Short mmCIF file of N, CA and C in Angstrom, two decimals:
data_model
loop_
_atom_site.label_atom_id
_atom_site.label_comp_id
_atom_site.label_asym_id
_atom_site.label_seq_id
_atom_site.Cartn_x
_atom_site.Cartn_y
_atom_site.Cartn_z
N MET D 410 0.85 -1.18 0.00
CA MET D 410 0.00 0.00 0.00
C MET D 410 0.89 1.24 0.00
N LYS D 411 0.64 2.14 -0.91
CA LYS D 411 1.44 3.35 -0.99
C LYS D 411 1.10 4.30 0.16
N SER D 412 2.05 5.18 0.45
CA SER D 412 1.82 6.12 1.55
C SER D 412 0.69 7.09 1.21
N THR D 413 0.48 7.35 -0.09
CA THR D 413 -0.63 8.23 -0.45
C THR D 413 -1.96 7.58 -0.13
N ASN D 414 -2.03 6.26 -0.26
CA ASN D 414 -3.27 5.57 0.09
C ASN D 414 -3.55 5.68 1.59
N ILE D 415 -2.51 5.53 2.39
CA ILE D 415 -2.69 5.66 3.84
C ILE D 415 -3.10 7.08 4.19
N ARG D 416 -2.49 8.06 3.52
CA ARG D 416 -2.88 9.45 3.75
C ARG D 416 -4.33 9.68 3.35
N ASN D 417 -4.77 9.04 2.26
CA ASN D 417 -6.16 9.18 1.84
C ASN D 417 -7.11 8.56 2.86
N PHE D 418 -6.73 7.41 3.44
CA PHE D 418 -7.56 6.80 4.48
C PHE D 418 -7.66 7.70 5.70
N ILE D 419 -6.53 8.28 6.09
CA ILE D 419 -6.53 9.18 7.25
C ILE D 419 -7.38 10.41 6.96
N ALA D 420 -7.23 10.96 5.76
CA ALA D 420 -8.04 12.13 5.38
C ALA D 420 -9.52 11.77 5.35
N GLY D 421 -9.84 10.58 4.85
CA GLY D 421 -11.23 10.14 4.85
C GLY D 421 -11.78 9.96 6.25
N ALA D 422 -10.97 9.40 7.14
CA ALA D 422 -11.40 9.23 8.53
C ALA D 422 -11.62 10.58 9.21
N LEU D 423 -10.70 11.53 8.98
CA LEU D 423 -10.87 12.86 9.56
C LEU D 423 -12.10 13.56 8.99
N GLY D 424 -12.31 13.39 7.69
CA GLY D 424 -13.52 13.96 7.09
C GLY D 424 -14.78 13.34 7.67
N GLY D 425 -14.73 12.04 7.94
CA GLY D 425 -15.87 11.37 8.56
C GLY D 425 -16.14 11.86 9.97
N ILE D 426 -15.08 12.11 10.73
CA ILE D 426 -15.24 12.65 12.09
C ILE D 426 -15.86 14.05 12.03
N ILE D 427 -15.35 14.88 11.13
CA ILE D 427 -15.89 16.23 10.99
C ILE D 427 -17.34 16.18 10.54
N GLY D 428 -17.64 15.32 9.57
CA GLY D 428 -19.02 15.18 9.10
C GLY D 428 -19.95 14.69 10.19
N ALA D 429 -19.50 13.72 10.98
CA ALA D 429 -20.33 13.21 12.08
C ALA D 429 -20.55 14.28 13.14
N ALA D 430 -19.53 15.10 13.40
CA ALA D 430 -19.68 16.17 14.39
C ALA D 430 -20.68 17.22 13.91
N VAL D 431 -20.59 17.58 12.64
CA VAL D 431 -21.55 18.55 12.08
C VAL D 431 -22.95 17.97 12.11
N MET D 432 -23.08 16.70 11.75
CA MET D 432 -24.39 16.06 11.76
C MET D 432 -24.94 15.97 13.18
N THR D 433 -24.08 15.78 14.17
CA THR D 433 -24.51 15.76 15.57
C THR D 433 -25.14 17.09 15.96
N VAL D 434 -24.48 18.18 15.59
CA VAL D 434 -25.02 19.51 15.89
C VAL D 434 -26.36 19.71 15.20
N ILE D 435 -26.47 19.28 13.94
CA ILE D 435 -27.73 19.43 13.20
C ILE D 435 -28.83 18.59 13.85
N LEU D 436 -28.52 17.34 14.22
CA LEU D 436 -29.52 16.48 14.85
C LEU D 436 -30.00 17.06 16.18
N ILE D 437 -29.07 17.49 17.01
CA ILE D 437 -29.45 18.05 18.31
C ILE D 437 -30.26 19.34 18.12
N GLY D 438 -29.83 20.20 17.21
CA GLY D 438 -30.55 21.45 16.95
C GLY D 438 -31.95 21.21 16.42
N SER D 439 -32.10 20.23 15.53
CA SER D 439 -33.43 19.97 14.97
C SER D 439 -34.37 19.40 16.04
N LYS D 440 -33.84 18.58 16.92
CA LYS D 440 -34.69 18.04 18.00
C LYS D 440 -35.11 19.14 18.97
N LEU D 441 -34.19 20.04 19.30
CA LEU D 441 -34.53 21.16 20.17
C LEU D 441 -35.57 22.06 19.52
N ALA D 442 -35.45 22.28 18.22
CA ALA D 442 -36.41 23.14 17.51
C ALA D 442 -37.80 22.53 17.49
N MET D 443 -37.88 21.19 17.50
CA MET D 443 -39.17 20.51 17.48
C MET D 443 -39.72 20.26 18.88
N GLY D 444 -38.94 20.62 19.91
CA GLY D 444 -39.40 20.41 21.28
C GLY D 444 -39.24 18.98 21.77
N MET D 445 -38.41 18.21 21.10
CA MET D 445 -38.17 16.82 21.49
C MET D 445 -36.92 16.75 22.38
N PRO D 446 -36.74 15.65 23.10
CA PRO D 446 -35.48 15.48 23.83
C PRO D 446 -34.31 15.49 22.84
N MET D 447 -33.26 16.25 23.15
CA MET D 447 -32.22 16.49 22.16
C MET D 447 -31.36 15.27 21.84
N LEU D 448 -31.32 14.29 22.69
CA LEU D 448 -30.48 13.12 22.45
C LEU D 448 -31.27 11.88 22.04
N VAL D 449 -32.51 12.06 21.62
CA VAL D 449 -33.37 10.92 21.32
C VAL D 449 -32.80 10.05 20.20
N ASP D 450 -32.18 10.65 19.19
CA ASP D 450 -31.59 9.86 18.10
C ASP D 450 -30.48 8.96 18.61
N PHE D 451 -29.67 9.48 19.51
CA PHE D 451 -28.55 8.71 20.03
C PHE D 451 -29.01 7.64 21.01
N ILE D 452 -30.09 7.91 21.73
CA ILE D 452 -30.66 6.89 22.62
C ILE D 452 -31.19 5.73 21.80
N VAL D 453 -31.93 6.04 20.73
CA VAL D 453 -32.48 4.98 19.87
C VAL D 453 -31.35 4.17 19.24
N MET D 454 -30.34 4.85 18.69
CA MET D 454 -29.23 4.14 18.08
C MET D 454 -28.47 3.32 19.11
N GLY D 455 -28.28 3.88 20.30
CA GLY D 455 -27.58 3.15 21.36
C GLY D 455 -28.33 1.91 21.80
N LEU D 456 -29.64 2.01 21.91
CA LEU D 456 -30.44 0.83 22.24
C LEU D 456 -30.38 -0.20 21.13
N PHE D 457 -30.34 0.27 19.89
CA PHE D 457 -30.29 -0.64 18.74
C PHE D 457 -28.98 -1.43 18.71
N VAL D 458 -27.88 -0.79 19.12
CA VAL D 458 -26.59 -1.49 19.08
C VAL D 458 -26.27 -2.22 20.38
N GLY D 459 -27.21 -2.24 21.32
CA GLY D 459 -27.04 -3.07 22.51
C GLY D 459 -26.80 -2.33 23.81
N GLY D 460 -26.86 -1.01 23.80
CA GLY D 460 -26.72 -0.25 25.03
C GLY D 460 -27.95 -0.43 25.90
N LYS D 461 -27.76 -0.43 27.20
CA LYS D 461 -28.88 -0.59 28.13
C LYS D 461 -28.84 0.55 29.14
N GLY D 462 -29.99 1.15 29.40
CA GLY D 462 -30.07 2.18 30.43
C GLY D 462 -29.17 3.37 30.15
N GLU D 463 -28.27 3.63 31.09
CA GLU D 463 -27.40 4.81 30.98
C GLU D 463 -26.31 4.66 29.92
N THR D 464 -26.09 3.45 29.42
CA THR D 464 -25.06 3.26 28.39
C THR D 464 -25.60 3.48 26.99
N ALA D 465 -26.90 3.73 26.86
CA ALA D 465 -27.48 3.88 25.52
C ALA D 465 -26.96 5.13 24.81
N ILE D 466 -26.83 6.25 25.52
CA ILE D 466 -26.38 7.49 24.89
C ILE D 466 -24.92 7.39 24.44
N PRO D 467 -23.98 6.95 25.30
CA PRO D 467 -22.61 6.81 24.81
C PRO D 467 -22.49 5.80 23.67
N ALA D 468 -23.26 4.71 23.74
CA ALA D 468 -23.22 3.72 22.66
C ALA D 468 -23.75 4.33 21.37
N GLY D 469 -24.77 5.16 21.46
CA GLY D 469 -25.31 5.83 20.28
C GLY D 469 -24.32 6.81 19.68
N PHE D 470 -23.64 7.59 20.53
CA PHE D 470 -22.61 8.51 20.03
C PHE D 470 -21.48 7.73 19.37
N LEU D 471 -21.03 6.66 20.01
CA LEU D 471 -19.95 5.86 19.46
C LEU D 471 -20.34 5.26 18.11
N ALA D 472 -21.54 4.70 18.02
CA ALA D 472 -22.01 4.14 16.75
C ALA D 472 -22.11 5.22 15.69
N HIS D 473 -22.61 6.38 16.05
CA HIS D 473 -22.76 7.50 15.11
C HIS D 473 -21.40 7.91 14.55
N PHE D 474 -20.41 8.06 15.41
CA PHE D 474 -19.09 8.49 14.95
C PHE D 474 -18.35 7.37 14.21
N LEU D 475 -18.55 6.11 14.60
CA LEU D 475 -17.93 5.01 13.86
C LEU D 475 -18.49 4.93 12.44
N VAL D 476 -19.79 5.10 12.30
CA VAL D 476 -20.39 5.11 10.96
C VAL D 476 -19.83 6.27 10.15
N GLY D 477 -19.66 7.43 10.77
CA GLY D 477 -19.08 8.58 10.07
C GLY D 477 -17.67 8.30 9.60
N ILE D 478 -16.85 7.68 10.44
CA ILE D 478 -15.47 7.37 10.07
C ILE D 478 -15.44 6.36 8.93
N VAL D 479 -16.24 5.30 9.03
CA VAL D 479 -16.28 4.28 7.98
C VAL D 479 -16.78 4.89 6.67
N ASP D 480 -17.81 5.71 6.73
CA ASP D 480 -18.31 6.37 5.51
C ASP D 480 -17.25 7.27 4.89
N GLY D 481 -16.50 8.00 5.71
CA GLY D 481 -15.44 8.85 5.20
C GLY D 481 -14.35 8.06 4.51
N ILE D 482 -13.97 6.93 5.09
CA ILE D 482 -12.94 6.08 4.48
C ILE D 482 -13.44 5.49 3.17
N ILE D 483 -14.69 5.00 3.15
CA ILE D 483 -15.26 4.45 1.92
C ILE D 483 -15.33 5.53 0.84
N PHE D 484 -15.74 6.72 1.21
CA PHE D 484 -15.80 7.82 0.24
C PHE D 484 -14.41 8.13 -0.31
N SER D 485 -13.40 8.14 0.55
CA SER D 485 -12.04 8.43 0.07
C SER D 485 -11.54 7.33 -0.86
N ILE D 486 -11.89 6.07 -0.58
CA ILE D 486 -11.50 4.97 -1.47
C ILE D 486 -12.16 5.13 -2.83
N ILE D 487 -13.45 5.46 -2.84
CA ILE D 487 -14.16 5.63 -4.11
C ILE D 487 -13.58 6.79 -4.90
N VAL D 488 -13.35 7.92 -4.24
CA VAL D 488 -12.85 9.10 -4.95
C VAL D 488 -11.46 8.86 -5.52
N THR D 489 -10.61 8.15 -4.79
CA THR D 489 -9.25 7.92 -5.29
C THR D 489 -9.18 6.77 -6.28
N SER D 490 -10.17 5.88 -6.29
CA SER D 490 -10.16 4.73 -7.20
C SER D 490 -10.73 5.06 -8.57
N VAL D 491 -11.70 5.94 -8.63
CA VAL D 491 -12.35 6.29 -9.89
C VAL D 491 -11.59 7.47 -10.50
N ASN D 492 -11.00 7.25 -11.66
CA ASN D 492 -10.18 8.29 -12.29
C ASN D 492 -10.97 9.56 -12.56
N TYR D 493 -12.23 9.43 -12.90
CA TYR D 493 -13.06 10.59 -13.20
C TYR D 493 -13.22 11.50 -11.98
N LEU D 494 -13.20 10.91 -10.78
CA LEU D 494 -13.39 11.67 -9.54
C LEU D 494 -12.08 12.13 -8.92
N ASP D 495 -10.96 11.63 -9.43
CA ASP D 495 -9.66 11.98 -8.85
C ASP D 495 -9.35 13.45 -9.07
N LEU D 496 -8.96 14.13 -8.00
CA LEU D 496 -8.67 15.56 -8.10
C LEU D 496 -7.24 15.82 -8.49
#
């Protein structure tokens, strides 16, 4: 694996973290605007991935950010693999 590929993976992971953080702010803001509990999305996701009680919110945040990181890496692989998308 070339060093540029590793750099692309790292850049994709960082982009995924930034994207997940921005999406977190949007999710929390939209729930507050609708008068709902602001962490309801993360509670549901945390319960879905196996969190129980007080561990549901951290599990939801962890799942949310892991999905963001994986999506960022997949996006970077696609962009660097397809010549038409290569910058």
